[in-house]
Short mmCIF file of C-alpha atoms in Angstrom, two decimals:
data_model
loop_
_atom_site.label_atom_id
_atom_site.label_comp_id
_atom_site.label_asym_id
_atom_site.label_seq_id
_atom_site.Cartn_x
_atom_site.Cartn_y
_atom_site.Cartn_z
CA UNK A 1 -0.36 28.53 -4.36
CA UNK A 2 -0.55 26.38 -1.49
CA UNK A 3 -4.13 26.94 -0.50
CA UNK A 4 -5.36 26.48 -4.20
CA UNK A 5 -3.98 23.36 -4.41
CA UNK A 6 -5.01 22.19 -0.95
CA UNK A 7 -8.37 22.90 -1.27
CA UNK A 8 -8.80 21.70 -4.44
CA UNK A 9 -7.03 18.62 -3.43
CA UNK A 10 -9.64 18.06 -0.32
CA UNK A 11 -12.54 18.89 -2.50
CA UNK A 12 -11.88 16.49 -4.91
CA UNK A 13 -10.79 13.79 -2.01
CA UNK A 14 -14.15 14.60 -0.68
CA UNK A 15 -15.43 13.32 -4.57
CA UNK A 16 -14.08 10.32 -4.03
CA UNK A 17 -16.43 8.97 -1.28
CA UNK A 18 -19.54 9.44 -3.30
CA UNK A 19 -17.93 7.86 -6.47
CA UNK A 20 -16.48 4.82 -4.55
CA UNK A 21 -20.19 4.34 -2.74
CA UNK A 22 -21.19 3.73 -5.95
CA UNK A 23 -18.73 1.31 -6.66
CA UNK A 24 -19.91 -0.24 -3.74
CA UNK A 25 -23.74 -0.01 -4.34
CA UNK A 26 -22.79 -2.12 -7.00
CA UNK A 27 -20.89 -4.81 -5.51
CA UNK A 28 -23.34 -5.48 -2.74
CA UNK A 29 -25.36 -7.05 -6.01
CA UNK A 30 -23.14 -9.72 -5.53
CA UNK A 31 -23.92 -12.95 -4.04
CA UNK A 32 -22.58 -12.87 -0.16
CA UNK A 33 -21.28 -15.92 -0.87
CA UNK A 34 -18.47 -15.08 -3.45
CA UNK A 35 -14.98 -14.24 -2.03
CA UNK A 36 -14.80 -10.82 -1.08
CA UNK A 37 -12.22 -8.17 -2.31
CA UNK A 38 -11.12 -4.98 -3.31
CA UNK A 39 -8.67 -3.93 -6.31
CA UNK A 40 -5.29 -2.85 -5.30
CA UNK A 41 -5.33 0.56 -6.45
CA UNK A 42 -8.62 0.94 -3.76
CA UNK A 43 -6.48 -0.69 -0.89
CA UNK A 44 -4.08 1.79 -1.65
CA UNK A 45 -6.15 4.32 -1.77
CA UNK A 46 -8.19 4.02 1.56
CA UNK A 47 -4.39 3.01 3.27
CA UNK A 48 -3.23 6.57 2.25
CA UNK A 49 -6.61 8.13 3.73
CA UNK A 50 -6.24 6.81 7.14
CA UNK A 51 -2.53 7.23 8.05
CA UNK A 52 -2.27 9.58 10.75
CA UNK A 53 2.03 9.51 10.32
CA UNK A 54 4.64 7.65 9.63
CA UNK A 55 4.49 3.67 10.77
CA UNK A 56 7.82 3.08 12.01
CA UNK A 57 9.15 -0.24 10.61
CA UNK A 58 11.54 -2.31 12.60
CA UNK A 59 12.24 -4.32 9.15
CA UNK A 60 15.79 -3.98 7.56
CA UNK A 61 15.96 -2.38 3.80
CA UNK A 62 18.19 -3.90 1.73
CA UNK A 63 19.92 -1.43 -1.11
CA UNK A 64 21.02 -2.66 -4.16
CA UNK A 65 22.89 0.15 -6.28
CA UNK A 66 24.40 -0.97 -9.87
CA UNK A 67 27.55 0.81 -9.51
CA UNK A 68 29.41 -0.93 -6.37
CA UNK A 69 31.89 2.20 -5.84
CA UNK A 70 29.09 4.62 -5.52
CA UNK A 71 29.56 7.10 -2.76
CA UNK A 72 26.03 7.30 -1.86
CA UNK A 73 25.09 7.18 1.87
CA UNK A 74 22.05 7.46 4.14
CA UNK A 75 21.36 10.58 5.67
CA UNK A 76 19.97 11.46 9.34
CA UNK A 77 18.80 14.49 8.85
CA UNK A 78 17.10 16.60 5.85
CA UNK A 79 19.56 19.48 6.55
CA UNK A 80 22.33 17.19 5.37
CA UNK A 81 20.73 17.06 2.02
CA UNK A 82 21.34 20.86 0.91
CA UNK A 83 17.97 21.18 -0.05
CA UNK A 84 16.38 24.43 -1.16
CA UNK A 85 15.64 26.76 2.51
CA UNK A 86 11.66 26.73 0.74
CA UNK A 87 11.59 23.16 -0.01
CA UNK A 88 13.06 22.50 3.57
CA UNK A 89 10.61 24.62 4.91
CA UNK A 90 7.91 22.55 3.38
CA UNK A 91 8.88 19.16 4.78
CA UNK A 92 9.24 20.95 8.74
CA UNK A 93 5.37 22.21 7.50
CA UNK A 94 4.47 18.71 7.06
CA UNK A 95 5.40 17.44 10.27
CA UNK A 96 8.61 15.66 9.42
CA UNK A 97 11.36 15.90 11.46
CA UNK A 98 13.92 13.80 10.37
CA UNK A 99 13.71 11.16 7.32
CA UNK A 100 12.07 7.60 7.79
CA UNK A 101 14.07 4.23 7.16
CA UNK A 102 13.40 4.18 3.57
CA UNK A 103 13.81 7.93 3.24
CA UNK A 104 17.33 7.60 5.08
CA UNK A 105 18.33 5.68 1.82
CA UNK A 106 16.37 6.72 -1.02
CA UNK A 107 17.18 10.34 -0.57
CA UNK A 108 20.75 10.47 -1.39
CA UNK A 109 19.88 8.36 -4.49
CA UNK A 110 16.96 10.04 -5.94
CA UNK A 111 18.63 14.13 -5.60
CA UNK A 112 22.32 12.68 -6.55
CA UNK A 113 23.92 14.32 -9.48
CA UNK A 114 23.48 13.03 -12.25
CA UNK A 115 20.70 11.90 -11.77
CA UNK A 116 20.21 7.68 -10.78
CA UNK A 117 17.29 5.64 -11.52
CA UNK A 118 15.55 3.93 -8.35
CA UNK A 119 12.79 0.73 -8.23
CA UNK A 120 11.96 1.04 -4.31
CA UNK A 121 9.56 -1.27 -2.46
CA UNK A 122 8.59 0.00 1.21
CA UNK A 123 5.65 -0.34 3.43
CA UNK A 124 2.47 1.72 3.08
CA UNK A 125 2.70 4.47 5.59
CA UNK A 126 6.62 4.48 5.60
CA UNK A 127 7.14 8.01 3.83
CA UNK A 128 7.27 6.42 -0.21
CA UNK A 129 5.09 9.26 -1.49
CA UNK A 130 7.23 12.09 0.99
CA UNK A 131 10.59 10.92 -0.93
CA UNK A 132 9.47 10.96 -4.48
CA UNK A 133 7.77 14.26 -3.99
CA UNK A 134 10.94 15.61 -2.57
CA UNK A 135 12.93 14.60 -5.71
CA UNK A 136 10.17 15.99 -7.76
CA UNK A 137 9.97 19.38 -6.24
CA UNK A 138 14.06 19.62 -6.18
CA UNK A 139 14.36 18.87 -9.70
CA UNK A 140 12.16 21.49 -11.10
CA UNK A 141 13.84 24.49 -12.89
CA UNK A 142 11.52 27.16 -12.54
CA UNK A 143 13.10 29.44 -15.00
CA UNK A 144 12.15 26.81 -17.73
CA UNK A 145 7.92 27.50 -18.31
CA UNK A 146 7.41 23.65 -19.82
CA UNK A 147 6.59 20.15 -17.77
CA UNK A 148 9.71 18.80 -16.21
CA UNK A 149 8.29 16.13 -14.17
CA UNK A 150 5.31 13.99 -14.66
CA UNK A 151 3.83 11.56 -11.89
CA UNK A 152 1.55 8.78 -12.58
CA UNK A 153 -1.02 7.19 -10.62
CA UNK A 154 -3.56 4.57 -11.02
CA UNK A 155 -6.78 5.65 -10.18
CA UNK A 156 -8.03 9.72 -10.48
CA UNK A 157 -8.32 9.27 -6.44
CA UNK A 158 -4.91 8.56 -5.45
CA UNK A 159 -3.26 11.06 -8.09
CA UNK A 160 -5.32 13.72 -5.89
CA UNK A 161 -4.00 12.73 -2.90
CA UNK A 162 -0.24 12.97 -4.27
CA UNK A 163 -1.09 16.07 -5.50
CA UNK A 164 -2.26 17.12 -2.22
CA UNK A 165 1.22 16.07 -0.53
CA UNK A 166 2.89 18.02 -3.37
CA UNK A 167 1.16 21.36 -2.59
CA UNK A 168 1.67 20.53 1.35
CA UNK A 169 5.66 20.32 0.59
CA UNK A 170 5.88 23.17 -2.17
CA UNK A 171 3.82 25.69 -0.09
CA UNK A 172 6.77 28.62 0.23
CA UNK A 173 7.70 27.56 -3.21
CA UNK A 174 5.31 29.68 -5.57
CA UNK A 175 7.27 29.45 -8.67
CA UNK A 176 6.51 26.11 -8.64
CA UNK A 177 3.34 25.19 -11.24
CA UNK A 178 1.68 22.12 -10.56
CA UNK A 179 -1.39 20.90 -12.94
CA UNK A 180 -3.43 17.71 -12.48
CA UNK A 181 -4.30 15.87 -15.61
CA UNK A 182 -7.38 13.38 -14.54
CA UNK A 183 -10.49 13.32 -15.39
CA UNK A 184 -12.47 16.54 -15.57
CA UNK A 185 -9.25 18.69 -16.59
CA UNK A 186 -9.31 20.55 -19.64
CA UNK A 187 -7.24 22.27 -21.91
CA UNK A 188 -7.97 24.19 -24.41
CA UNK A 189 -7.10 22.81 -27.84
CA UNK A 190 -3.48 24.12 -29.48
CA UNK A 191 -2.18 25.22 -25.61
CA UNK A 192 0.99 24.43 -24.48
CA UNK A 193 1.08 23.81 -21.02
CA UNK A 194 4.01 25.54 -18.69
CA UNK A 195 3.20 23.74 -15.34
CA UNK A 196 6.20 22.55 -14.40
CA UNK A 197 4.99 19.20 -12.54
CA UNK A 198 1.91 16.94 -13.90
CA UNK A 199 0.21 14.65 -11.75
CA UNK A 200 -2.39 12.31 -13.31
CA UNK A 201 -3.50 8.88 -14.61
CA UNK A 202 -2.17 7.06 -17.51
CA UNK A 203 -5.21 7.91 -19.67
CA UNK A 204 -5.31 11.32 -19.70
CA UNK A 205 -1.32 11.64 -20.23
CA UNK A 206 -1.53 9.89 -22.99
CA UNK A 207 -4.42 12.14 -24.44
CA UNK A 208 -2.19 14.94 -23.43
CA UNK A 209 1.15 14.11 -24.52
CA UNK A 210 0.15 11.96 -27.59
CA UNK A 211 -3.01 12.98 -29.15
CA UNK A 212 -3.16 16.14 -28.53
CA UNK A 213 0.60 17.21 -27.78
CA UNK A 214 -0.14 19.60 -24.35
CA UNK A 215 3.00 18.14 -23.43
CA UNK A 216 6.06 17.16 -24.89
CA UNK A 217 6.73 13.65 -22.98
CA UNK A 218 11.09 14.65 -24.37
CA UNK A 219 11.35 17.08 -22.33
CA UNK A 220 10.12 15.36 -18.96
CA UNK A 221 13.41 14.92 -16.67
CA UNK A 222 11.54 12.82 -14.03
CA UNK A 223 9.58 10.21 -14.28
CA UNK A 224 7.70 8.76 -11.03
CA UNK A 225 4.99 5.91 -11.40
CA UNK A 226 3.71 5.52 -7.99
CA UNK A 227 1.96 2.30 -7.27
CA UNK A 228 3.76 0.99 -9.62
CA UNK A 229 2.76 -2.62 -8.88
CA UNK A 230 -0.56 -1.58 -10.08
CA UNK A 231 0.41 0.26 -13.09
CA UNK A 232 2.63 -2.14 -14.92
CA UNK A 233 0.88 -5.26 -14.05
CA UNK A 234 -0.48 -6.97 -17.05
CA UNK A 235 -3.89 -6.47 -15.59
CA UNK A 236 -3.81 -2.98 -14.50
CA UNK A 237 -2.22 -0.10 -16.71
CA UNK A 238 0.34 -1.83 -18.41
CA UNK A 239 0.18 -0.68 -21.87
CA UNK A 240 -0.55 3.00 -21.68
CA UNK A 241 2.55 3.37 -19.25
CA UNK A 242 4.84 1.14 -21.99
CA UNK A 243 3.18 3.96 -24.35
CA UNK A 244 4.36 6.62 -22.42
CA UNK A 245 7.66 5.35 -21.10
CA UNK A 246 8.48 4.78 -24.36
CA UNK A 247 8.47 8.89 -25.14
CA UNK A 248 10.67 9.48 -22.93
CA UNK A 249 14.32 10.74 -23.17
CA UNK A 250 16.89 8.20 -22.51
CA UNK A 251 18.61 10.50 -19.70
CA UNK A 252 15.03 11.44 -17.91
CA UNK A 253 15.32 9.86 -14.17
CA UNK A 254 13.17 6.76 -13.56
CA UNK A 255 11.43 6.13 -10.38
CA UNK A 256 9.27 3.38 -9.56
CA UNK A 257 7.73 3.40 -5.86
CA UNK A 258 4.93 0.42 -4.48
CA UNK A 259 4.63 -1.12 -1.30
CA UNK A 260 4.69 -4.55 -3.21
CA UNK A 261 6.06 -6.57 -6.25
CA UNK A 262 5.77 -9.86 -7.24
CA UNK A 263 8.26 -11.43 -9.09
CA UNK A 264 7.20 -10.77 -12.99
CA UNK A 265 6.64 -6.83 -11.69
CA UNK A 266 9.88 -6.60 -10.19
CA UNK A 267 11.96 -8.47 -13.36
CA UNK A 268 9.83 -6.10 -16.04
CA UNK A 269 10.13 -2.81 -14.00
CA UNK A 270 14.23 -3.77 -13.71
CA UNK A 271 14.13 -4.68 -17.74
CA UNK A 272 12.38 -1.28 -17.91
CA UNK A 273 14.35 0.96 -16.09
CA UNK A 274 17.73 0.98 -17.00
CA UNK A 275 20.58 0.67 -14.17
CA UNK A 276 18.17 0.97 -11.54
CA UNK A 277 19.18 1.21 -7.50
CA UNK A 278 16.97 -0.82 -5.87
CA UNK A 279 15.63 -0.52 -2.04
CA UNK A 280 13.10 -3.41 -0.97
CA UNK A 281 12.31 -4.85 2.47
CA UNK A 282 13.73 -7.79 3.94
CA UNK A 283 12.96 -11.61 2.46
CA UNK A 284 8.89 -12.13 3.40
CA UNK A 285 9.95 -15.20 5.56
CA UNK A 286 12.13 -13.28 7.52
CA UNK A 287 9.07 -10.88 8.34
CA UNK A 288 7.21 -13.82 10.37
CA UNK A 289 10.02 -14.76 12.90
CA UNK A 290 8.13 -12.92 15.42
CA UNK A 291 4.65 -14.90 14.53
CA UNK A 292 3.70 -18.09 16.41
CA UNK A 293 1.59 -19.96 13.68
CA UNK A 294 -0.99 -22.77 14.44
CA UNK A 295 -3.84 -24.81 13.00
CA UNK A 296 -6.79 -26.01 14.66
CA UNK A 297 -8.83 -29.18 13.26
CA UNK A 298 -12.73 -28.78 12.77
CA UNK A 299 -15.75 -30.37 11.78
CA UNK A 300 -18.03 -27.18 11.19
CA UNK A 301 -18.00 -23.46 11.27
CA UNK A 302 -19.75 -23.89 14.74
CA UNK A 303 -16.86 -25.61 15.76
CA UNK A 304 -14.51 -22.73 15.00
CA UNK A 305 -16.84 -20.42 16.79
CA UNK A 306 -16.31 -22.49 19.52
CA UNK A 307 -12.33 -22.65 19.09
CA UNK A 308 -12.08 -18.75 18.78
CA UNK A 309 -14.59 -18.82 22.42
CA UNK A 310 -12.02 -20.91 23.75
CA UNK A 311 -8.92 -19.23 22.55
CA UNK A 312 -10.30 -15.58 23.26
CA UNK A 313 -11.08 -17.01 27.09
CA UNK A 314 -7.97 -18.42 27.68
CA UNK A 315 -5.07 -15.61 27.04
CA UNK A 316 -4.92 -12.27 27.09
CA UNK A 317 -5.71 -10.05 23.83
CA UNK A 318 -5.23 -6.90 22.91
CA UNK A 319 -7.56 -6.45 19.94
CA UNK A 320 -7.80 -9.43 17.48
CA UNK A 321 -8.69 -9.44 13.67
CA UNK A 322 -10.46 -12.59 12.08
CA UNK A 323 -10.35 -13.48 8.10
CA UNK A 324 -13.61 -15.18 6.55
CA UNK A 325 -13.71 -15.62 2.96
CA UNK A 326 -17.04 -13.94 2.44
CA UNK A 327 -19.52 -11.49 3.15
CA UNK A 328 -22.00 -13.92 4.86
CA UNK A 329 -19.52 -15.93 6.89
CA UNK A 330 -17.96 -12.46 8.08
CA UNK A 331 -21.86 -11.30 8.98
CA UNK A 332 -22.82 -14.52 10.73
CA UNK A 333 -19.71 -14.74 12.51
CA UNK A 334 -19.99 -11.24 13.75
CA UNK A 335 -24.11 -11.91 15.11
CA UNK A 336 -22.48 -14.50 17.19
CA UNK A 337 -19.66 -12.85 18.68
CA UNK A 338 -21.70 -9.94 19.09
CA UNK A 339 -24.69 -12.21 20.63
CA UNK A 340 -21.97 -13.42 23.65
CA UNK A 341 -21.25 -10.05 24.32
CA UNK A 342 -17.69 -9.26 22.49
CA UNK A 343 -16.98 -5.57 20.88
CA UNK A 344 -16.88 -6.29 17.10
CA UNK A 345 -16.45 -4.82 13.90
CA UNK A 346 -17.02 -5.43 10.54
CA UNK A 347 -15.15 -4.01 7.39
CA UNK A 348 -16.39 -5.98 3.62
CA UNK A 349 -16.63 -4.74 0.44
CA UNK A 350 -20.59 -3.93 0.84
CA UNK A 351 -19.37 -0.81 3.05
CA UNK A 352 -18.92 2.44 1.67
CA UNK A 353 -15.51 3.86 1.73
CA UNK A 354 -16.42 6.61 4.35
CA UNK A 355 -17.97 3.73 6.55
CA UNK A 356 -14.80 1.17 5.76
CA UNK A 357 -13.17 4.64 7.34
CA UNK A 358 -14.89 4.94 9.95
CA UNK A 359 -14.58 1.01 11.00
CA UNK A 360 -10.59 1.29 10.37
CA UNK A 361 -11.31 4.15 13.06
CA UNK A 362 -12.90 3.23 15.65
CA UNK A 363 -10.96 -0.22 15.79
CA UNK A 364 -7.66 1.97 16.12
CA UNK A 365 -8.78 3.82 18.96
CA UNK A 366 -10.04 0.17 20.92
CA UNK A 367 -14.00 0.79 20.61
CA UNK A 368 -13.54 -2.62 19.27
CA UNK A 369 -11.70 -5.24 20.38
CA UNK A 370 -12.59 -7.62 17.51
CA UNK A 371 -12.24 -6.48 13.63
CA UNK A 372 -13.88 -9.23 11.30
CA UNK A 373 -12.72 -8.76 7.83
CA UNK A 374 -12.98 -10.07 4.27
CA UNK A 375 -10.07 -9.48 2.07
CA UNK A 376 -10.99 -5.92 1.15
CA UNK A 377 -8.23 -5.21 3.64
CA UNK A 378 -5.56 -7.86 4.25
CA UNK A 379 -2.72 -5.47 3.92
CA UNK A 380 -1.68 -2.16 5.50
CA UNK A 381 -3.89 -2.21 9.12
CA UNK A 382 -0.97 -1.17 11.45
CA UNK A 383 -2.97 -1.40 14.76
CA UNK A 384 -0.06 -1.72 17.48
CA UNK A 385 -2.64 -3.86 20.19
CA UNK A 386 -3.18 -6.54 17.70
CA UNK A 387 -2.03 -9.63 19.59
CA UNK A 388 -3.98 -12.16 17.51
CA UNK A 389 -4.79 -12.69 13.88
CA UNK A 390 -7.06 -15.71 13.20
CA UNK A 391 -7.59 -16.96 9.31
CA UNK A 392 -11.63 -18.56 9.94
CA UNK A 393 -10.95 -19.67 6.00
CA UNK A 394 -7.49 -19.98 5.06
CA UNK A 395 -6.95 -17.93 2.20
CA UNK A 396 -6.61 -19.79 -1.46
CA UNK A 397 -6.80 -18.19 -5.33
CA UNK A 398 -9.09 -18.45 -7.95
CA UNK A 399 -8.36 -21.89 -8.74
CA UNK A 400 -8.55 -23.53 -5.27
CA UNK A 401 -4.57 -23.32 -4.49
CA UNK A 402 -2.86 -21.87 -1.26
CA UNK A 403 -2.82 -18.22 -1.49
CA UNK A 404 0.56 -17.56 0.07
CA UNK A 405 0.80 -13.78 -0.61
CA UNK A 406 -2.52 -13.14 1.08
CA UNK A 407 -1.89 -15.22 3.93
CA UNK A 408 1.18 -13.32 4.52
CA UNK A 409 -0.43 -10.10 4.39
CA UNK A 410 -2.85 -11.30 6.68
CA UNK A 411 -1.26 -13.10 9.34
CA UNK A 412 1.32 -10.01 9.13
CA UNK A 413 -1.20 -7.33 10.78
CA UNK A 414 -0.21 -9.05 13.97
CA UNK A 415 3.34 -9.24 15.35
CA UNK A 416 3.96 -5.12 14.11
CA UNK A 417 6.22 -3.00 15.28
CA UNK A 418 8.72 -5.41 16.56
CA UNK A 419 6.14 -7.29 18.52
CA UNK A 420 5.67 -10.98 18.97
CA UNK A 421 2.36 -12.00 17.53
CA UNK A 422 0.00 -15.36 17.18
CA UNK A 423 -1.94 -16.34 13.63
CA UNK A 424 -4.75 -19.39 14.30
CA UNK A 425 -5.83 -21.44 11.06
CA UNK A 426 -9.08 -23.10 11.39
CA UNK A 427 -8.88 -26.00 9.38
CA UNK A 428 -12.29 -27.94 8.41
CA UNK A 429 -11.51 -30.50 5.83
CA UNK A 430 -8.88 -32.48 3.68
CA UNK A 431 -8.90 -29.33 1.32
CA UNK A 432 -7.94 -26.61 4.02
CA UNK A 433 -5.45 -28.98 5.33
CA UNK A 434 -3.70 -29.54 2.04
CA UNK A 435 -3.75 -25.27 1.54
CA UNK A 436 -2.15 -25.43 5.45
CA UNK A 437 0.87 -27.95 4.73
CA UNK A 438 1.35 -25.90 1.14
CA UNK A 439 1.92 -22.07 3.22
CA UNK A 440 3.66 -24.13 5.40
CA UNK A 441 6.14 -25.24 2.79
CA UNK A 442 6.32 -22.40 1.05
CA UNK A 443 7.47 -20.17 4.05
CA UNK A 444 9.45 -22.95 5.46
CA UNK A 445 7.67 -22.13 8.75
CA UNK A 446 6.33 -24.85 11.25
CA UNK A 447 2.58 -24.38 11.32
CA UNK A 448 1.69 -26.12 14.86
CA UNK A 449 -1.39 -28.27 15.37
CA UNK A 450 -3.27 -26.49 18.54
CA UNK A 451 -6.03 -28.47 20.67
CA UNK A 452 -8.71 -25.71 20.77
CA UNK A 453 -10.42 -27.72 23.86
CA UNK A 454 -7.29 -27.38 25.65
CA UNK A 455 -7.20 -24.81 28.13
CA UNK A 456 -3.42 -25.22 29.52
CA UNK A 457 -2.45 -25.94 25.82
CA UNK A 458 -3.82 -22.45 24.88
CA UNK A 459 -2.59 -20.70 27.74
CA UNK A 460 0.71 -21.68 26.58
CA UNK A 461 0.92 -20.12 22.95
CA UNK A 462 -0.08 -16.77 25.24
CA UNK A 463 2.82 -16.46 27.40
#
């Protein structure tokens, strides 16, 4: 089974580069100068792509379980979970040796008897989509031939690639079914499927399990929307997943897995799912202890060319990643750099999504010291040698105002893995300063003035 599912599963990944370069054919019809980014569901996408393992985060989770006398623990070790020999199998396959930080705690929670309800928030690369396909797999009763769990995902892309990590974990397992139900699956009309696990987007479920009754949505016992972020905010997938939630069984397990949630996501999906456990990071200002933040005053963008020069002369960097609002600042600012004689790279939304791969890459490995960036990317880069993150335009939303979310995000792909790190804000004018004092107060985090023509000065925020 495994190989079926694997290569279909890298076929259809392979798809997905020639329908995003479309996507991206079409955006570089924009003006350069509009703000530069890329939907959530795409960020996620290209973050699962390039993880080469597990990022190892030094954050503390924090577990909140409804029932205070629970005696749910974390485990050490994937033996101590009394999983199925084939299912164990499949995770040693896989290249896991013992669970990750969130895995330690969701685990115990998501294969408990009877079954518990989770709403977990973890960083991408930290083993989310390893846990809930764990829980999935165990759950299954293969002598039942109908769909016992069903897994949704945003975008046809990223339901592939879950499906890939299913067939990866369930490969000495071959009386488990698995079916995708995205776009370009059919069924034939009056069929009944017996795949025990679905995988697919909200759309074609719905077509499936509503209009044309392939599945009966009663009988599913677990219930994973991945990205879930994404799928129930008001923007994204909201009401097909309210139209399928709402066919479920009251007793069918409920797990919702993202990397974030703002604070309307996280009070619907807890209204939503009924006694959830919940597992999130740590507080967001907590997560910038380790970040020495400044602002530098300028007149022009030549100005801040100059106060990068002088910053990037005067301490030692490992590699360095710069934010520009748009397309043409990031492309000008790149000409110059590149014109002095630094090692830079470029990654905005004009890029194809093998070439935005290929960037992400190189800049890993250190064939560039310098990444210059729109916001296609703020989140998710875990480059260990990044030293120095520097916001050339501070980051605001649609109507003007300080963008605090982004700015953390960004100023957060230095100062990883336990790390100290340093975020510069060039500030230009009245406006910039006003977003500056605002993520300031909102983070209750000194933001420093620096003197960019200061050579001691800078050598200072270095040591």
């Amino acid at each position: 089974m495994e190989d079926g599912w694997a290569k279909k599963a890298e076929d259809q990944v392979s798809k997905l580069v020639s329908n995003l370069e479309i996507e991206s054919k079409e955006e570089t019809k924009e003006s350069t100068d509009t703000p530069d980014v890329a939907s959530p569901a795409e960020t996620s996408l290209l973050l699962k792509i390039i993880r080469k393992g597990l990022v190892e985060s030094k954050s503390d989770l924090e577990v909140q379980r409804k029932d205070p006398s629970s005696p749910l623990y974390s485990v050490k070790t994937f033996e101590k979970l009394h999983l199925k020999p084939e299912i164990l199998k499949g995770i040693y396959a896989m290249g896991f040796n013992a669970p990750s930080k969130i895995q330690e705690n969701a685990l115990p929670i998501l294969l408990a008897d009877p079954p518990q309800n989770m709403i977990a928030q973890s960083q991408s690369g930290t083993g989310k989509t390893a846990a809930f396909v764990l829980a999935m797999l165990s759950r299954v009763d293969t002598k039942l031939d109908y769909p016992q769990v069903l897994c949704l995902s945003p975008t046809y892309e990223l339901a592939i690639q879950t499906g890939e990590a299913a067939a990866r974990m369930a490969q000495f397992c071959p009386d488990i079914k698995l079916k995708f139900a995205v776009r370009g699956e059919e069924v034939a009309p009056g069929t009944k499927l017996t795949d025990h696990i679905i995988i697919g987007t909200p759309g074609k479920v719905l077509d499936w399990g509503l209009k044309y009754r392939f599945i009966d949505l009663k009988k599913i016992r677990v219930f994973v929307l991945d990205e879930a972020d994404v799928m129930i905010a008001t923007q994204g997938h909201h009401d097909q997943c309210i139209r399928i939630h709402k066919q479920l069984s009251p007793k069918c397990q409920m797990l919702f897995f993202s990397a974030t949630y703002d604070k309307e996501v996280m009070e619907f999906a807890e209204h939503i799912v009924p006694e959830a456990n919940i597992i999130r990071l740590q507080r967001e200002q907590e997560s910038l202890d380790n970040i020495k933040q400044y602002y530098v005053r300028c007149n022009s963008e030549e100005e801040k060319y100059q106060a990068i020069q002088n910053i990037y002369g005067s301490i030692t960097i490992g590699q360095a990643i710069i934010f520009c609002h748009t397309r043409k600042t990031a492309s000008w600012l790149a000409g110059k750099l590149s014109t002095d004689g630094h090692s830079v790279a470029v990654l905005s939304g004009e890029l194809t999504v093998e070439q935005r791969l290929a960037v992400l890459d190189r800049f890993r490995i250190g064939l560039e010291k310098v990444l210059i960036t729109t916001n296609v990317l703020s989140r998710g880069i875990d480059v260990e040698q990044v030293t120095i993150v520097v916001n050339f335009d501070l980051p605001m939303d649609a109507k003007g105002r300080a963008d605090c979310e982004t700015y953390l995000h960004r100023i957060g792909r230095t100062g990883r893995f336990g790390k100290n790190g340093i975020a510069i804000n060039l500030v230009d004018s009245e406006k910039s300063m006003e977003i500056c004092r605002a993520i300031e107060n909102h983070f209750k985090k000194t933001i420093k003035e620096l003197n960019a023509d200061n050579t001691e000065e800078i050598e200072k925020i270095g040591s």
